[in-house]
């Protein structure tokens, strides 16, 4: 009995926290759609998200859609899975990109961050105090994003590409609340003689989430008894965020090379605990580097997520997050990347081990031709 009552209280508190956070974000919208700031792909995570100027594969749809134009293969697929809080929260990404011709590339990406199998005991005990275990159910609290991307390479200006995303957001808290959102992202990249620059305007038109609440009388009663306002259908707005970046590619000879990337994030939704914050904007830098041998293996590191925190003695200090990673490319067909990171540092949990996979489909045809030639020579 005590176990059931304890779970019931936890479930109600969880629903309250979720709905209250939604109500508050509708007013401030400072961290609206925050799950879209975590990053995708172990390469980008290990380099502290310093990808706006150097992204050149299927994951560019997330980092900077203009980078899709630099994709070296006809078709690419990528996937990543990560977990928070000992597996309670799941973070998943999958993407596919297709190079239509030398100037145009299209892509589709799916991102999900959610908590599943949450026990709902809000209807376990009725008004007379009777317990009905059949009333126990389970629900999920999940944020979903769908990105339809397009990139274009300019023929007259070599190295210049532009791109954009049409973004659809679906957020749902069981049967209690749900929202549909829509927004646009815009990006540009330019590279020449090893120098690379990029800019990405996320939520360029602002992203609008329309929330709809479906609360039972019992849940409303809980809100009233706990002194909370019953949430109403509302519109949540995610303001634009600008990411600027530059990078340098250096060759050392004998196949060894390195890439150094520096990014700067600018938000315009009020003061944050970033390294520089004003009433108009907040600024946060992050730096990443990659040392590689040809396209076979790479070692990566990054530093970012600088935050101003208040210590126990009320002294302000600056903290940061250091990430590490490696990558292995097998015959330019399968790329496996690993990152040792806190995945956005959204909690005080320990660092996580993140793996991502990328497959280049058009390389199979090249490998098939190569095998035919080798077979013909051996016969």
XYZ file of N, CA and C in Angstrom, residues 42-44 46-47 289-291 297-302 323-328 336-338 358:
72
model
N 28.455 11.497 -32.664
C 29.535 11.490 -31.680
C 30.702 12.378 -32.101
N 30.884 12.620 -33.399
C 31.973 13.502 -33.825
C 31.743 14.926 -33.312
N 30.548 15.447 -33.534
C 30.234 16.795 -33.084
C 30.241 16.915 -31.577
N 32.024 15.142 -29.414
C 33.387 15.075 -28.894
C 34.150 16.369 -29.142
N 33.724 17.158 -30.148
C 34.371 18.433 -30.458
C 33.599 19.608 -29.863
N 38.878 20.335 -31.806
C 39.984 20.005 -32.695
C 39.974 18.514 -33.001
N 40.512 18.208 -34.179
C 40.515 16.831 -34.664
C 41.857 16.544 -35.331
N 42.531 15.485 -34.912
C 43.769 15.035 -35.540
C 43.485 13.683 -36.203
N 41.371 7.074 -39.318
C 41.179 7.194 -37.880
C 41.371 8.654 -37.468
N 40.656 9.071 -36.433
C 40.739 10.445 -35.952
C 40.621 10.471 -34.436
N 41.364 11.395 -33.820
C 41.291 11.645 -32.382
C 40.767 13.056 -32.191
N 39.780 13.245 -31.303
C 39.104 14.532 -31.173
C 39.028 14.984 -29.721
N 38.882 16.300 -29.566
C 38.709 16.882 -28.236
C 37.996 18.216 -28.394
N 37.330 18.644 -27.337
C 36.613 19.915 -27.390
C 36.372 20.461 -25.998
N 35.309 17.496 -23.603
C 34.867 16.282 -24.284
C 36.029 15.643 -25.032
N 35.961 14.321 -25.194
C 36.967 13.569 -25.934
C 36.282 12.578 -26.862
N 37.018 12.120 -27.886
C 36.415 11.142 -28.780
C 37.387 10.621 -29.814
N 36.978 9.561 -30.486
C 37.739 8.983 -31.589
C 36.771 8.596 -32.691
N 37.305 8.410 -33.890
C 36.488 7.987 -35.015
C 37.255 7.023 -35.901
N 36.560 6.039 -36.446
C 37.164 5.046 -37.334
C 36.320 4.957 -38.598
N 32.377 4.782 -37.641
C 31.943 4.607 -36.254
C 32.640 5.661 -35.404
N 31.864 6.487 -34.733
C 32.414 7.559 -33.913
C 32.050 7.341 -32.449
N 32.962 7.738 -31.580
C 32.768 7.598 -30.138
C 33.052 8.935 -29.457
N 27.608 5.965 -39.158
C 27.303 6.598 -40.437
C 27.665 5.646 -41.571
